[in-house]
């Protein structure tokens, strides 16, 4: 069933309310996917002035270890049969999570945290992990309602195909519907020979609808038991996806779409949905 390689689910835990939600989702993901769980805490001296001595630094380290032990305890209490591995390390949380993600099937962090596992402001751990992680990254915001759809962005790119694979696999595991959204108003993603279509919205709509169906059709065939809705929207991708995710349990996008700027690790649409989506977000990149 699993489309993504990796031997475990990775979760960043700092003891905050957001991290608690991420931990519970990570336990659920590991149990559903029949994988082990790695609970990771990165500790560091949190103040601008250096520690007064080794005793102060050791106190901070012990506090970090206590936080990790609590996370592992909670995970094992939720699912006693689950194999849970603690990962305790000194250094920047983003760097440690990115390193750990290399052999993970999925990495999960909360949308808000404290210390190393911060929220979704520019430069946060969640954003860094989404941009540089080696596996799909899920940023948890709120709790999905029962039966809420999984929304996935479609644009025909390689990253979009990876997002579709993740969305359909997750939908199949959870018995949720998929809502595939294609926003056909992004000039940067249109070949120069087709630019004239922007003066003929109906022609643009017909071509885009055909592309949407052509892209989603193989996944419908592979997962015939997953209810699928396709939605063509004559708006920019970020607006279309944010609107479509209003009642979603998860929004899945690729790391970069067709209109992305070469060299950027995370496209503008992916960045926008991380900042503004009303639900949890999964950023998926093709396996290199």
Tab-separated table of C-alpha atoms in Angstrom:
chain	number	residue	atom	x	y	z
A	1	UNK	CA	0.000	0.000	0.000
A	2	UNK	CA	2.778	2.480	0.900
A	3	UNK	CA	3.945	4.704	-1.960
A	4	UNK	CA	6.652	6.472	0.039
A	5	UNK	CA	9.812	4.806	1.256
A	6	UNK	CA	10.938	5.002	4.858
A	7	UNK	CA	10.884	2.840	7.918
A	8	UNK	CA	9.266	5.184	10.448
A	9	UNK	CA	7.111	8.230	11.086
A	10	UNK	CA	9.063	11.154	12.530
A	11	UNK	CA	7.526	13.745	14.856
A	12	UNK	CA	9.067	16.841	16.414
A	13	UNK	CA	8.023	17.274	20.033
A	14	UNK	CA	8.647	20.236	22.356
A	15	UNK	CA	5.833	19.802	24.877
A	16	UNK	CA	3.632	22.597	23.495
A	17	UNK	CA	-0.060	22.183	22.717
A	18	UNK	CA	0.717	22.140	18.983
A	19	UNK	CA	3.350	19.459	19.503
A	20	UNK	CA	0.865	17.366	21.493
A	21	UNK	CA	-1.555	17.463	18.539
A	22	UNK	CA	1.264	16.564	16.160
A	23	UNK	CA	2.310	13.674	18.402
A	24	UNK	CA	-1.213	12.224	18.484
A	25	UNK	CA	-1.474	12.511	14.695
A	26	UNK	CA	1.952	10.879	14.333
A	27	UNK	CA	0.880	7.937	16.500
A	28	UNK	CA	-2.217	7.537	14.327
A	29	UNK	CA	-0.170	7.723	11.124
A	30	UNK	CA	2.406	5.206	12.363
A	31	UNK	CA	-0.273	2.785	13.526
A	32	UNK	CA	-2.283	3.099	10.291
A	33	UNK	CA	0.790	2.724	8.077
A	34	UNK	CA	2.236	-0.089	10.242
A	35	UNK	CA	5.465	1.789	10.885
A	36	UNK	CA	7.468	2.622	13.983
A	37	UNK	CA	7.503	6.124	15.461
A	38	UNK	CA	10.510	8.333	16.187
A	39	UNK	CA	9.858	11.142	18.681
A	40	UNK	CA	12.502	13.851	18.307
A	41	UNK	CA	13.432	16.702	20.640
A	42	UNK	CA	16.231	19.159	19.944
A	43	UNK	CA	17.548	21.065	22.934
A	44	UNK	CA	19.671	24.189	23.049
A	45	UNK	CA	20.546	27.086	25.346
A	46	UNK	CA	17.542	29.372	24.741
A	47	UNK	CA	18.955	32.686	25.983
A	48	UNK	CA	21.021	35.339	24.167
A	49	UNK	CA	23.723	35.365	26.867
A	50	UNK	CA	25.922	32.268	27.340
A	51	UNK	CA	25.275	29.982	30.333
A	52	UNK	CA	26.906	30.961	33.611
A	53	UNK	CA	28.447	27.529	33.927
A	54	UNK	CA	28.054	23.836	33.136
A	55	UNK	CA	25.383	23.464	35.816
A	56	UNK	CA	23.023	25.852	34.036
A	57	UNK	CA	23.566	24.121	30.702
A	58	UNK	CA	22.984	20.728	32.311
A	59	UNK	CA	19.702	21.976	33.782
A	60	UNK	CA	18.467	22.951	30.318
A	61	UNK	CA	19.579	19.606	28.924
A	62	UNK	CA	17.724	17.727	31.663
A	63	UNK	CA	14.577	19.762	30.999
A	64	UNK	CA	14.820	18.810	27.354
A	65	UNK	CA	15.257	15.160	28.216
A	66	UNK	CA	12.228	15.326	30.500
A	67	UNK	CA	10.163	16.824	27.646
A	68	UNK	CA	11.200	14.018	25.299
A	69	UNK	CA	10.488	11.344	27.908
A	70	UNK	CA	7.003	12.796	28.350
A	71	UNK	CA	6.376	12.666	24.603
A	72	UNK	CA	7.502	9.038	24.409
A	73	UNK	CA	5.309	8.178	27.423
A	74	UNK	CA	2.248	9.768	25.804
A	75	UNK	CA	2.854	7.960	22.502
A	76	UNK	CA	3.201	4.582	24.225
A	77	UNK	CA	0.119	5.234	26.346
A	78	UNK	CA	-1.963	6.001	23.239
A	79	UNK	CA	-0.764	2.873	21.430
A	80	UNK	CA	1.099	0.374	23.647
A	81	UNK	CA	1.792	-1.942	20.697
A	82	UNK	CA	3.596	0.774	18.742
A	83	UNK	CA	7.393	0.731	18.555
A	84	UNK	CA	8.533	4.178	19.728
A	85	UNK	CA	12.130	5.400	19.444
A	86	UNK	CA	13.314	8.553	21.242
A	87	UNK	CA	15.736	10.902	19.464
A	88	UNK	CA	17.444	13.456	21.701
A	89	UNK	CA	19.966	15.827	20.183
A	90	UNK	CA	21.617	19.182	20.788
A	91	UNK	CA	21.385	21.765	18.051
A	92	UNK	CA	18.940	23.498	15.738
A	93	UNK	CA	15.641	21.629	15.564
A	94	UNK	CA	15.261	22.169	11.821
A	95	UNK	CA	18.670	20.685	11.000
A	96	UNK	CA	18.109	17.645	13.206
A	97	UNK	CA	14.626	16.962	11.827
A	98	UNK	CA	15.839	17.362	8.253
A	99	UNK	CA	18.612	14.845	8.912
A	100	UNK	CA	16.204	12.390	10.568
A	101	UNK	CA	13.721	12.744	7.693
A	102	UNK	CA	16.120	11.095	5.250
A	103	UNK	CA	14.985	7.617	6.271
A	104	UNK	CA	11.429	8.530	7.304
A	105	UNK	CA	8.201	7.824	5.443
A	106	UNK	CA	6.575	10.945	6.885
A	107	UNK	CA	7.656	13.839	9.116
A	108	UNK	CA	5.122	15.653	11.301
A	109	UNK	CA	5.347	18.903	13.267
A	110	UNK	CA	2.818	21.198	14.918
A	111	UNK	CA	1.875	24.525	13.427
A	112	UNK	CA	2.857	26.337	16.640
A	113	UNK	CA	5.347	25.402	19.298
A	114	UNK	CA	7.955	26.777	21.625
A	115	UNK	CA	11.708	27.016	21.313
A	116	UNK	CA	13.085	24.870	18.497
A	117	UNK	CA	9.740	23.722	17.095
A	118	UNK	CA	8.253	27.129	16.337
A	119	UNK	CA	5.184	28.102	14.368
A	120	UNK	CA	4.720	29.044	10.742
A	121	UNK	CA	6.464	32.416	10.637
A	122	UNK	CA	9.207	32.871	8.049
A	123	UNK	CA	12.292	30.920	9.080
A	124	UNK	CA	10.419	28.578	11.414
A	125	UNK	CA	11.251	24.928	11.863
A	126	UNK	CA	8.046	23.864	10.108
A	127	UNK	CA	8.891	25.967	7.073
A	128	UNK	CA	12.504	24.789	6.977
A	129	UNK	CA	11.471	21.159	7.276
A	130	UNK	CA	8.863	21.572	4.528
A	131	UNK	CA	11.480	23.138	2.266
A	132	UNK	CA	14.403	20.782	2.921
A	133	UNK	CA	12.950	17.578	4.334
A	134	UNK	CA	13.643	14.345	2.436
A	135	UNK	CA	10.139	12.906	2.879
A	136	UNK	CA	6.557	14.232	2.877
A	137	UNK	CA	6.097	16.786	5.666
A	138	UNK	CA	2.789	17.240	7.486
A	139	UNK	CA	2.166	20.404	9.502
A	140	UNK	CA	-0.715	19.887	11.929
A	141	UNK	CA	-3.314	22.590	12.500
A	142	UNK	CA	-6.520	21.653	14.337
A	143	UNK	CA	-8.326	18.319	14.268
A	144	UNK	CA	-9.965	16.979	11.080
A	145	UNK	CA	-13.710	16.473	11.200
A	146	UNK	CA	-15.136	13.024	10.582
A	147	UNK	CA	-15.322	12.345	6.857
A	148	UNK	CA	-13.684	15.651	5.919
A	149	UNK	CA	-12.103	15.556	2.445
A	150	UNK	CA	-8.451	15.516	1.527
A	151	UNK	CA	-7.842	18.402	-0.858
A	152	UNK	CA	-4.948	18.096	-3.306
A	153	UNK	CA	-3.542	20.663	-5.706
A	154	UNK	CA	-3.154	19.526	-9.333
A	155	UNK	CA	-1.109	21.267	-12.033
A	156	UNK	CA	0.494	18.458	-14.041
A	157	UNK	CA	3.973	18.890	-12.544
A	158	UNK	CA	6.099	16.065	-11.127
A	159	UNK	CA	5.536	17.444	-7.633
A	160	UNK	CA	1.785	17.449	-8.273
A	161	UNK	CA	1.930	13.759	-9.181
A	162	UNK	CA	3.716	13.045	-5.898
A	163	UNK	CA	1.025	15.022	-4.051
A	164	UNK	CA	-1.723	13.004	-5.771
A	165	UNK	CA	-0.031	9.749	-4.792
A	166	UNK	CA	0.161	10.861	-1.155
A	167	UNK	CA	-3.413	12.179	-1.099
A	168	UNK	CA	-4.945	9.018	-2.551
A	169	UNK	CA	-2.913	6.752	-0.302
A	170	UNK	CA	-3.971	8.727	2.766
A	171	UNK	CA	-7.596	8.761	1.613
A	172	UNK	CA	-7.545	4.992	1.065
A	173	UNK	CA	-6.075	4.404	4.527
A	174	UNK	CA	-8.666	6.610	6.233
A	175	UNK	CA	-11.755	6.132	4.103
A	176	UNK	CA	-11.934	9.822	3.173
A	177	UNK	CA	-12.869	11.454	-0.144
A	178	UNK	CA	-10.368	13.288	-2.351
A	179	UNK	CA	-11.037	16.730	-3.805
A	180	UNK	CA	-8.589	17.446	-6.656
A	181	UNK	CA	-8.307	21.168	-7.418
A	182	UNK	CA	-6.896	22.645	-10.624
A	183	UNK	CA	-6.520	26.423	-10.746
A	184	UNK	CA	-6.213	27.498	-14.350
A	185	UNK	CA	-5.314	31.139	-13.951
A	186	UNK	CA	-1.531	31.189	-13.584
A	187	UNK	CA	0.230	32.666	-16.645
A	188	UNK	CA	3.665	31.456	-15.459
A	189	UNK	CA	2.515	27.836	-15.829
A	190	UNK	CA	1.227	28.220	-19.399
A	191	UNK	CA	3.401	27.555	-22.438
A	192	UNK	CA	4.055	30.652	-24.559
A	193	UNK	CA	2.178	29.088	-27.505
A	194	UNK	CA	-0.944	28.908	-25.318
A	195	UNK	CA	-0.856	32.420	-23.866
A	196	UNK	CA	-3.551	33.552	-26.294
A	197	UNK	CA	-6.050	31.471	-24.357
A	198	UNK	CA	-6.028	34.054	-21.575
A	199	UNK	CA	-8.041	36.251	-23.957
A	200	UNK	CA	-10.530	33.391	-24.386
A	201	UNK	CA	-11.516	32.113	-20.919
A	202	UNK	CA	-13.786	29.411	-22.341
A	203	UNK	CA	-10.963	27.911	-24.401
A	204	UNK	CA	-8.699	28.048	-21.348
A	205	UNK	CA	-11.367	26.343	-19.253
A	206	UNK	CA	-11.861	23.523	-21.775
A	207	UNK	CA	-8.146	22.793	-22.101
A	208	UNK	CA	-7.628	22.947	-18.330
A	209	UNK	CA	-10.606	20.664	-17.654
A	210	UNK	CA	-9.174	18.082	-20.056
A	211	UNK	CA	-5.781	18.279	-18.317
A	212	UNK	CA	-7.377	17.891	-14.913
A	213	UNK	CA	-9.306	14.779	-15.921
A	214	UNK	CA	-6.282	13.319	-17.698
A	215	UNK	CA	-4.122	13.837	-14.600
A	216	UNK	CA	-6.604	12.457	-12.070
A	217	UNK	CA	-7.934	9.553	-14.164
A	218	UNK	CA	-5.059	7.096	-13.412
A	219	UNK	CA	-5.530	7.641	-9.685
A	220	UNK	CA	-9.272	7.103	-9.918
A	221	UNK	CA	-8.551	3.795	-11.639
A	222	UNK	CA	-5.938	2.776	-9.059
A	223	UNK	CA	-8.228	3.665	-6.125
A	224	UNK	CA	-11.784	3.025	-7.427
A	225	UNK	CA	-13.140	2.835	-3.871
A	226	UNK	CA	-11.971	6.383	-3.035
A	227	UNK	CA	-14.664	8.959	-3.696
A	228	UNK	CA	-13.204	11.649	-5.976
A	229	UNK	CA	-14.355	15.170	-6.768
A	230	UNK	CA	-12.543	17.298	-9.347
A	231	UNK	CA	-12.809	21.044	-9.128
A	232	UNK	CA	-11.674	23.450	-11.867
A	233	UNK	CA	-11.307	27.018	-10.584
A	234	UNK	CA	-10.653	30.133	-12.648
A	235	UNK	CA	-8.505	31.710	-9.949
A	236	UNK	CA	-4.872	31.718	-8.867
A	237	UNK	CA	-3.742	28.468	-7.229
A	238	UNK	CA	-3.304	29.869	-3.742
A	239	UNK	CA	-6.811	31.363	-3.675
A	240	UNK	CA	-8.375	28.243	-5.212
A	241	UNK	CA	-6.682	25.868	-2.747
A	242	UNK	CA	-7.402	27.947	0.333
A	243	UNK	CA	-11.078	28.186	-0.609
A	244	UNK	CA	-11.322	24.466	-1.376
A	245	UNK	CA	-9.709	23.604	1.977
A	246	UNK	CA	-12.307	25.472	4.060
A	247	UNK	CA	-13.930	22.174	5.146
A	248	UNK	CA	-10.938	19.888	4.569
A	249	UNK	CA	-9.127	17.649	7.007
A	250	UNK	CA	-5.861	17.896	5.065
A	251	UNK	CA	-4.512	19.986	2.187
A	252	UNK	CA	-1.823	18.280	0.081
A	253	UNK	CA	0.439	20.161	-2.340
A	254	UNK	CA	3.717	19.551	-4.102
A	255	UNK	CA	6.827	21.424	-3.050
A	256	UNK	CA	6.978	23.385	-6.310
A	257	UNK	CA	4.565	23.689	-9.224
A	258	UNK	CA	4.948	24.534	-12.891
A	259	UNK	CA	5.100	28.231	-12.195
A	260	UNK	CA	7.813	28.020	-9.549
A	261	UNK	CA	11.005	30.062	-9.623
A	262	UNK	CA	14.021	27.936	-10.484
A	263	UNK	CA	16.263	27.372	-7.475
A	264	UNK	CA	13.622	27.844	-4.784
A	265	UNK	CA	13.141	24.815	-2.556
A	266	UNK	CA	9.542	25.743	-1.792
A	267	UNK	CA	7.172	27.359	-4.269
A	268	UNK	CA	5.082	30.430	-3.509
A	269	UNK	CA	1.829	28.457	-3.449
A	270	UNK	CA	3.226	25.888	-1.001
A	271	UNK	CA	4.527	28.699	1.188
A	272	UNK	CA	1.153	30.485	1.083
A	273	UNK	CA	-0.891	27.444	2.108
A	274	UNK	CA	1.506	26.716	4.969
A	275	UNK	CA	0.875	30.213	6.270
A	276	UNK	CA	-2.863	30.491	5.671
A	277	UNK	CA	-4.570	27.089	5.273
A	278	UNK	CA	-7.407	26.484	7.756
A	279	UNK	CA	-6.433	22.813	8.119
A	280	UNK	CA	-3.343	20.638	8.329
A	281	UNK	CA	-1.020	20.782	5.312
A	282	UNK	CA	1.167	18.110	3.707
A	283	UNK	CA	4.063	19.197	1.486
A	284	UNK	CA	5.197	16.400	-0.832
A	285	UNK	CA	8.205	16.330	-3.112
A	286	UNK	CA	9.188	13.592	-5.561
A	287	UNK	CA	11.776	11.177	-4.225
A	288	UNK	CA	15.136	12.205	-5.678
